[in-house]
mmCIF file of C-alpha atoms in Angstrom:
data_model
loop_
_atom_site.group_PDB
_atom_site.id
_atom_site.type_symbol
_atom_site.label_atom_id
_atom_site.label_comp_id
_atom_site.label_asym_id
_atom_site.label_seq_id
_atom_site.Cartn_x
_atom_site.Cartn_y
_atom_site.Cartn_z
ATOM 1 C CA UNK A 127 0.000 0.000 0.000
ATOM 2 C CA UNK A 128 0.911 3.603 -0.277
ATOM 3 C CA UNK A 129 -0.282 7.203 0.947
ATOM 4 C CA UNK A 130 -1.011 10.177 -1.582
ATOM 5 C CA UNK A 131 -0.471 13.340 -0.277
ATOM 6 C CA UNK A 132 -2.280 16.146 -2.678
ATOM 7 C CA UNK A 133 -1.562 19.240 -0.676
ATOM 8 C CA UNK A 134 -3.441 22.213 -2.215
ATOM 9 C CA UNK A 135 -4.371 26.134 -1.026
ATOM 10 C CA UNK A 136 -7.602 24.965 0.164
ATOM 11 C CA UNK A 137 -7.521 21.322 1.329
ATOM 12 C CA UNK A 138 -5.198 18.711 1.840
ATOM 13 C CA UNK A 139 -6.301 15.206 -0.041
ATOM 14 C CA UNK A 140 -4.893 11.533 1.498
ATOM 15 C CA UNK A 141 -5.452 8.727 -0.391
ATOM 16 C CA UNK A 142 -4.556 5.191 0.315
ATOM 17 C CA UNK A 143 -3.910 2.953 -2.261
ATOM 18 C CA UNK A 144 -3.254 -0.936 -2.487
ATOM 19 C CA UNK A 145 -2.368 -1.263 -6.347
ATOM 20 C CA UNK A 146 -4.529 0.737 -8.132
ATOM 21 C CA UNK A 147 -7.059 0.432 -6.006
ATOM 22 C CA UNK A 148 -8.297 3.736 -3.969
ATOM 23 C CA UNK A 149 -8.988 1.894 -0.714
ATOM 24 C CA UNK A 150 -9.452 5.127 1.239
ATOM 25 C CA UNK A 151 -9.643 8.730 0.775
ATOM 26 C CA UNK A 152 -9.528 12.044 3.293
ATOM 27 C CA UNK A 153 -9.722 15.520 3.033
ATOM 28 C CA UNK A 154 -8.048 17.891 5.615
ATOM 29 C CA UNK A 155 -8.249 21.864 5.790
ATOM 30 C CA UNK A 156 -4.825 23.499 4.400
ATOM 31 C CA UNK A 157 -3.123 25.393 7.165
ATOM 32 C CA UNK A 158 -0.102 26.870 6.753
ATOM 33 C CA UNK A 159 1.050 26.820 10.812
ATOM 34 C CA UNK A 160 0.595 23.011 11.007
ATOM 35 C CA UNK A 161 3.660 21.024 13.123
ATOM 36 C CA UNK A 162 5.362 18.085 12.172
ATOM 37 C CA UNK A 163 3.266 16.467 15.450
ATOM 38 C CA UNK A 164 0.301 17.690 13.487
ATOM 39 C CA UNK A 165 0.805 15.578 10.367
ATOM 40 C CA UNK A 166 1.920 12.636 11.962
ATOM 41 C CA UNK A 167 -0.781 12.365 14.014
ATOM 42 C CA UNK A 168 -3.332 13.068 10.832
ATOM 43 C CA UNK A 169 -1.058 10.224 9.422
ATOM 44 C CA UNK A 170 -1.766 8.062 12.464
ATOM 45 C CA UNK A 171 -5.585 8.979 12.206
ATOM 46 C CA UNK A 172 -6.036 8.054 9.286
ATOM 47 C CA UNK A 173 -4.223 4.755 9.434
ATOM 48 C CA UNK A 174 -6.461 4.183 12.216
ATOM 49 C CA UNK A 175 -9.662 4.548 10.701
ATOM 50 C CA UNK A 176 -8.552 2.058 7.565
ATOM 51 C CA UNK A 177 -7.173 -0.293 10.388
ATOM 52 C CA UNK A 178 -4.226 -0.445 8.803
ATOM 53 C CA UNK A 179 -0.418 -0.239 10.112
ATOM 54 C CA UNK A 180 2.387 1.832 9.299
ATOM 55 C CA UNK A 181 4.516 -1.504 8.602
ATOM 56 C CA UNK A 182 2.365 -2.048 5.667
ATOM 57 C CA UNK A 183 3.011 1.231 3.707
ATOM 58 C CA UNK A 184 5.913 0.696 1.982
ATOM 59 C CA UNK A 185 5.343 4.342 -0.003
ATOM 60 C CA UNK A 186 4.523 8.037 -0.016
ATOM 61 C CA UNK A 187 3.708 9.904 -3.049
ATOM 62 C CA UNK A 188 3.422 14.047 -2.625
ATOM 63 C CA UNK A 189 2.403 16.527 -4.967
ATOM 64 C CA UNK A 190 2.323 19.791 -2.760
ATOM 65 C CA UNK A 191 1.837 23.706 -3.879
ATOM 66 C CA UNK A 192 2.543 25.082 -0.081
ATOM 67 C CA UNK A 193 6.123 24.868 0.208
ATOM 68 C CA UNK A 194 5.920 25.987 4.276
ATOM 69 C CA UNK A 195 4.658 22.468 4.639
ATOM 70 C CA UNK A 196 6.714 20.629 3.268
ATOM 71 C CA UNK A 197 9.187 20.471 6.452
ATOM 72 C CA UNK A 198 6.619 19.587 8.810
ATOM 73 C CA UNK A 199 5.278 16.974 6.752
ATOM 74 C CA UNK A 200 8.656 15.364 6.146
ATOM 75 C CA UNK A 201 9.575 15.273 9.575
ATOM 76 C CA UNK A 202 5.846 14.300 10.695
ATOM 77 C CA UNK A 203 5.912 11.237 8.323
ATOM 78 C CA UNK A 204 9.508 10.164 8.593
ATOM 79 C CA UNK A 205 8.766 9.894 12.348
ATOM 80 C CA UNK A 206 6.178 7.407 11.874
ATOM 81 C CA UNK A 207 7.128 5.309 8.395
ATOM 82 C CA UNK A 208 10.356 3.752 7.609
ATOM 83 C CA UNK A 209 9.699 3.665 3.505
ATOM 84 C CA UNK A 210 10.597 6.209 1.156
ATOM 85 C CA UNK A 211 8.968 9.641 -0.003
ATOM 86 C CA UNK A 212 8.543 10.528 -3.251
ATOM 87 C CA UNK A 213 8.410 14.447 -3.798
ATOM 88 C CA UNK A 214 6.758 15.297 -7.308
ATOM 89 C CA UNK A 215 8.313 18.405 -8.356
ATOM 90 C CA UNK A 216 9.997 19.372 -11.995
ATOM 91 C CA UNK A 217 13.117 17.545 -11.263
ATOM 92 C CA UNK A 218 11.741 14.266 -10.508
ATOM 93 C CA UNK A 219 8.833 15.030 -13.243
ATOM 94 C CA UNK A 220 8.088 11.528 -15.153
ATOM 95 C CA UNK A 221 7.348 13.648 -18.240
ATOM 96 C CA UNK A 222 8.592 16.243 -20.649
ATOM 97 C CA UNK A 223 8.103 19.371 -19.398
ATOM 98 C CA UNK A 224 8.295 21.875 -22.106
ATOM 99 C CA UNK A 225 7.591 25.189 -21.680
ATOM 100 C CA UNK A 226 9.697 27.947 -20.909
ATOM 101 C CA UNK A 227 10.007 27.851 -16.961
ATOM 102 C CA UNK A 228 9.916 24.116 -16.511
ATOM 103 C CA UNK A 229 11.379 24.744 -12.910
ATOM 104 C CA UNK A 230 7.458 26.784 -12.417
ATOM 105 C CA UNK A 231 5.315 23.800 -13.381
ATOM 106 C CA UNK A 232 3.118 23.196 -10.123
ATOM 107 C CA UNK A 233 3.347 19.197 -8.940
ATOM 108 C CA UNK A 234 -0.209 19.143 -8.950
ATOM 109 C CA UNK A 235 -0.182 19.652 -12.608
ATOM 110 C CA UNK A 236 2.897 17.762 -13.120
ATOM 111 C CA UNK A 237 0.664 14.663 -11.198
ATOM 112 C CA UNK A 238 -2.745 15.776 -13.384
ATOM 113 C CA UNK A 239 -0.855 15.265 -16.573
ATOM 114 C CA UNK A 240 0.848 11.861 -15.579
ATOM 115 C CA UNK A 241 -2.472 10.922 -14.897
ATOM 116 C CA UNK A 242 -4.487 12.122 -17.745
ATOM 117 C CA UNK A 243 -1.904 10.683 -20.713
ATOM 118 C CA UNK A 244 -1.429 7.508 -18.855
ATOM 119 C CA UNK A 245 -5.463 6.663 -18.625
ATOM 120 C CA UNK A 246 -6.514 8.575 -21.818
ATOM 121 C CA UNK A 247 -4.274 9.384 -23.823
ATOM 122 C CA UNK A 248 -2.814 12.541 -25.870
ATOM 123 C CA UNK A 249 -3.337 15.056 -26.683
ATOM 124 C CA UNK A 250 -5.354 15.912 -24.066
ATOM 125 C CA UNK A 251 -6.637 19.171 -21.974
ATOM 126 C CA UNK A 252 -6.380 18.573 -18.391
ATOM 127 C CA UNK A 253 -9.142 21.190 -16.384
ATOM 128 C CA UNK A 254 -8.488 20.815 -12.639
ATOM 129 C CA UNK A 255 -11.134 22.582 -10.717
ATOM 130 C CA UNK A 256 -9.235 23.520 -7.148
ATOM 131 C CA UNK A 257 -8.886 27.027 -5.862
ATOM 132 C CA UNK A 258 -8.021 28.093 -9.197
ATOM 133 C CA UNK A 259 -9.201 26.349 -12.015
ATOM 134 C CA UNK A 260 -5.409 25.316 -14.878
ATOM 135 C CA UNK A 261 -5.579 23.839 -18.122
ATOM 136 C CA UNK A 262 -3.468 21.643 -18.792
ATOM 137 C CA UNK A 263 -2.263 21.121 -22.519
ATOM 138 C CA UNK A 264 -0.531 17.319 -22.958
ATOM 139 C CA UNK A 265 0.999 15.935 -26.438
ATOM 140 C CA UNK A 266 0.026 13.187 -28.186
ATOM 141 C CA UNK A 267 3.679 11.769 -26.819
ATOM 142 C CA UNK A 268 2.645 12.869 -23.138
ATOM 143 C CA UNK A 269 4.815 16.139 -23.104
ATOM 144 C CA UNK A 270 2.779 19.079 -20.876
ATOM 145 C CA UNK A 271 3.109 21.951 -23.198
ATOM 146 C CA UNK A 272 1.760 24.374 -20.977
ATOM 147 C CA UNK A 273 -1.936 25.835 -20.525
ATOM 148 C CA UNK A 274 -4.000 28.641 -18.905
ATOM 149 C CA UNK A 275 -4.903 29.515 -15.179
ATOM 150 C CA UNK A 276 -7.616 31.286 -14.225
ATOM 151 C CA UNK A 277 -9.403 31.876 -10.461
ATOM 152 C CA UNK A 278 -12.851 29.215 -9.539
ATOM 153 C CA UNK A 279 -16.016 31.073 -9.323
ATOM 154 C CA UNK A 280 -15.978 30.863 -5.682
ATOM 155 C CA UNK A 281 -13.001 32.637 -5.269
ATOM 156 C CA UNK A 282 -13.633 35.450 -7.688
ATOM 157 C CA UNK A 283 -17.454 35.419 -5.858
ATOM 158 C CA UNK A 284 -15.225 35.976 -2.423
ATOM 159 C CA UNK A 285 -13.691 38.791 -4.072
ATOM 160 C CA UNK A 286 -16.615 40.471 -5.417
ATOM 161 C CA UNK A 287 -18.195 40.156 -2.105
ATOM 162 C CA UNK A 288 -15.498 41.424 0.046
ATOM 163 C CA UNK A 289 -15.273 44.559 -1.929
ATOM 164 C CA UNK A 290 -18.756 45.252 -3.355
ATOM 165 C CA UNK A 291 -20.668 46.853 0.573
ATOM 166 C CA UNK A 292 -24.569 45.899 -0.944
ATOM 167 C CA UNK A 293 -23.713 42.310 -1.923
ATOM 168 C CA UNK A 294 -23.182 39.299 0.020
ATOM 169 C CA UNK A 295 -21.923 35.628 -0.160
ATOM 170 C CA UNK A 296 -24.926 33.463 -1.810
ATOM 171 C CA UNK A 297 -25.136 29.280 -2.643
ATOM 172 C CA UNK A 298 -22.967 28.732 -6.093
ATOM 173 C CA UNK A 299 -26.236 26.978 -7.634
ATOM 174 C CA UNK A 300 -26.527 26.543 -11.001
ATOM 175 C CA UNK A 301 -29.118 29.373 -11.933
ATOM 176 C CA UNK A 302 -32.723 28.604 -14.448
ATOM 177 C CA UNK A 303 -32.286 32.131 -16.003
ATOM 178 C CA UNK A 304 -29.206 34.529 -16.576
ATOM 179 C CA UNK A 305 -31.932 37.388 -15.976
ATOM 180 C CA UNK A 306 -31.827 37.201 -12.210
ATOM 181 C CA UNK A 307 -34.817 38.651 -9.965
ATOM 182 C CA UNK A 308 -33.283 38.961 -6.663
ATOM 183 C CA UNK A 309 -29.609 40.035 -5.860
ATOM 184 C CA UNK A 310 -28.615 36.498 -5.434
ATOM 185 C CA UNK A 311 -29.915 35.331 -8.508
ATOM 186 C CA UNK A 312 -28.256 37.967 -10.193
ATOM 187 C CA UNK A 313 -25.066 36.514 -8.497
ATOM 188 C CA UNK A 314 -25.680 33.315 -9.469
ATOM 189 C CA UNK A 315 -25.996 34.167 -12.977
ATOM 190 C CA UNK A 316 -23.189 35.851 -13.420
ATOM 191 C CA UNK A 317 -20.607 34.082 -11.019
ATOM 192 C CA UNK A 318 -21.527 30.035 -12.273
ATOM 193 C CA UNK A 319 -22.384 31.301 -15.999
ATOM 194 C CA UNK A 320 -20.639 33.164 -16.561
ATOM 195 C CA UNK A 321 -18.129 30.757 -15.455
ATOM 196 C CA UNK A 322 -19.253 28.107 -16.999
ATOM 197 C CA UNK A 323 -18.890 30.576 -20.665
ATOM 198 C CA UNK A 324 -15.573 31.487 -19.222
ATOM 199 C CA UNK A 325 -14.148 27.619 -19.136
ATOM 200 C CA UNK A 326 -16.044 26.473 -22.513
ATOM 201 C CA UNK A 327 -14.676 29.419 -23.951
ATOM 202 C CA UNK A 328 -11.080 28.783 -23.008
ATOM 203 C CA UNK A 329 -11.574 25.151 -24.295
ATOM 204 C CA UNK A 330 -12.728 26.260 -27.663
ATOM 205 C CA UNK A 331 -9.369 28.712 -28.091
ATOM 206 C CA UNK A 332 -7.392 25.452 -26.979
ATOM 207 C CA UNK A 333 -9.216 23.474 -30.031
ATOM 208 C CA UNK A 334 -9.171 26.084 -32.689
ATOM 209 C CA UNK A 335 -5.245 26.716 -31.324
ATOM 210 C CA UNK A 336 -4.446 23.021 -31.023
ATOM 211 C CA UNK A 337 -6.647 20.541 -32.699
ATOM 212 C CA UNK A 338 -10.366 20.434 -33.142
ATOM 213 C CA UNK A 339 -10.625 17.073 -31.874
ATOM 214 C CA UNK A 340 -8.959 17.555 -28.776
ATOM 215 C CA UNK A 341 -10.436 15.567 -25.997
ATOM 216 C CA UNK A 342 -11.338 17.648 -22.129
ATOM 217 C CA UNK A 343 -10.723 15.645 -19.338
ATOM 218 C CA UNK A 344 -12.160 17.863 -15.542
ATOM 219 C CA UNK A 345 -10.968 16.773 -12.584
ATOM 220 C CA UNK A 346 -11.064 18.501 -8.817
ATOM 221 C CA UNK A 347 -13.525 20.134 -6.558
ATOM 222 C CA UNK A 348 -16.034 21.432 -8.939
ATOM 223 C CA UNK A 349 -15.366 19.127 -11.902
ATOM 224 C CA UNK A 350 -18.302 16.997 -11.719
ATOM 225 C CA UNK A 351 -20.025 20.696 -11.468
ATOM 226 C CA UNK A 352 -18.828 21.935 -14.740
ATOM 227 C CA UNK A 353 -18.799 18.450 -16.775
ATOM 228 C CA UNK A 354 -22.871 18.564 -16.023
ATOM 229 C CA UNK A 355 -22.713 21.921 -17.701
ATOM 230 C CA UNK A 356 -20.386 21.915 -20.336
ATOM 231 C CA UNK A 357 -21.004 19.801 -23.490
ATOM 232 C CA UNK A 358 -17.187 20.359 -24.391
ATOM 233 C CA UNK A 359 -15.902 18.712 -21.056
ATOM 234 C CA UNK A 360 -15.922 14.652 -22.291
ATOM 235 C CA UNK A 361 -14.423 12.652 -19.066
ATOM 236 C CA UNK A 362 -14.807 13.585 -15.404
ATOM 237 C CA UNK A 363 -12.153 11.569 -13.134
ATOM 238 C CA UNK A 364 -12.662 12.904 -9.337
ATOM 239 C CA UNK A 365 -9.574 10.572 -8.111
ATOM 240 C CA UNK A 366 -7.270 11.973 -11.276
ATOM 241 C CA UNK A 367 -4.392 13.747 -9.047
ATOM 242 C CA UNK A 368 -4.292 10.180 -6.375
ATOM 243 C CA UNK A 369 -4.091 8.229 -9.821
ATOM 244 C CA UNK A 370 -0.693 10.554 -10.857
ATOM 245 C CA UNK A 371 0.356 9.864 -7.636
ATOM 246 C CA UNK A 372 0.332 6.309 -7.706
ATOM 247 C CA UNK A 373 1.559 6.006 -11.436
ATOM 248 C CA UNK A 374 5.030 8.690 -10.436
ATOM 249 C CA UNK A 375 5.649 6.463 -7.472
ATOM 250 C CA UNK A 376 5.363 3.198 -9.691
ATOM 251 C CA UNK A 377 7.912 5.148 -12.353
ATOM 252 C CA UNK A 378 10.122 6.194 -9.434
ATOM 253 C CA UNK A 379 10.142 2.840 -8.665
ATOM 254 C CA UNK A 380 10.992 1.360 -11.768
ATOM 255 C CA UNK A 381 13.491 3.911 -13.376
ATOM 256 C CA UNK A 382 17.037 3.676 -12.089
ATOM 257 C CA UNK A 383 17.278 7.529 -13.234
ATOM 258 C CA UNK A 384 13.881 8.500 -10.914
ATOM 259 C CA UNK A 385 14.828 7.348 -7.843
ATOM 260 C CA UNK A 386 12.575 8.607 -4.667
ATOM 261 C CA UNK A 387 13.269 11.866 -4.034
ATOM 262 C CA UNK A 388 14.208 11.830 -0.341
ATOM 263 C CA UNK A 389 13.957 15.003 1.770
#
């Protein structure tokens, strides 16, 4: 078995995984002051509540954006697991990563793309819904060629609402009309439409840019959200980034020239 650690702005996602078999999942709140006692002890909860021991996870697989935790998570699950990490990162990337500022590439997109060529195929757009919402451009030879990030309607309806006195925070449901009759109805139709017009628009600049045929794979928070909405979208995979995971630890594993990265 092995742990997944997909440590994003907003949340931090643990999956466990015997083969490639998601036999567990968890989802922790992001917070940048956590101790390495902290994330041993999540560790050591969620262990608990699979019934499983530490002697029978024999990896770790991280794809992190918060560098502050990386130290405390290191030293949190070093304290309690004797196998090796593997740290996704551009230097220990399984795949070409060309763009300008390889060095730049976020692991979670580095993970997204391992996943999305491996299962599907290329060339492929990758949309991961988290606290922002990237898209993810892979080759038909599984090279990320770069993409587009933009912020997720509930962050840019934060925003609005933090700075705009007569409005306030409202449900993110999908509206029946874009001509709203009450304030949060008018919120609604222009924070999730205009959204949703946003992200189908960006998709159809990818195709006309890229290839007409090019498949749309949505993964994260709101994916399922926006594949309901968005004829373009073909494939919704909620467990895509714990998939990379697993697949970069199996490469690791089986490439004498990506050994575990060990911090």
């Amino acid at each position: 078995m092995i742990l997944a650690y997909d440590i994003g702005n907003t949340n931090i996602v643990v999956g466990l995984l015997d083969g490639e078999d998601i036999v567990g999942r968890w989802r922790f709140t992001t917070r940048r002051e956590r101790t390495a006692d902290e994330m041993r002890f999540e560790a050591r909860s969620v262990l608990a509540e699979a019934q499983v021991a530490a002697s029978d996870i024999h990896g770790i697989a991280v794809a992190s954006v918060v560098p502050s935790l990386h130290p405390p998570l290191d030293a949190g699950l070093r304290s309690l697991f004797g196998c090796p990490i593997v740290w996704i990162d551009a230097r220990t990337s399984p795949i070409r990563l060309d763009v300008d500022e390889p060095w730049s590439v976020g692991a979670d997109r580095i993970v997204d793309c391992v996943a999305g060529y491996a299962l599907y195929g290329g060339p492929l757009l990758v949309i991961d819904f988290g606290t922002a919402v990237t898209f993810d451009l892979i080759s038909k030879d599984g090279a990320f060629l770069g993409g587009a990030i933009a912020p997720e309607m509930r962050l840019a309806a934060d925003a609005l609402t933090q700075r705009a006195a007569q409005l306030f925070s409202v449900a993110l449901d999908v509206p029946q009309s874009v001509v709203g009759r009450t304030t949060a109805d008018n919120l609604r139709a222009g924070l999730v439409l205009g959204f949703f017009d946003l992200v189908a628009g960006v998709i159809e600049r990818f195709r006309r840019e890229v290839d007409p045929s090019l498949r749309v794979l949505a993964t994260g928070g709101k994916g399922e959200l926006y594949y309901q909405n968005i004829d373009s979208i073909e494939i919704y995979d909620p467990d895509l980034t714990l998939k990379g995971l697993r697949i970069c630890w199996e490469k690791a594993q089986s490439s004498s020239a990506g050994k575990p990265t060990l911090r």
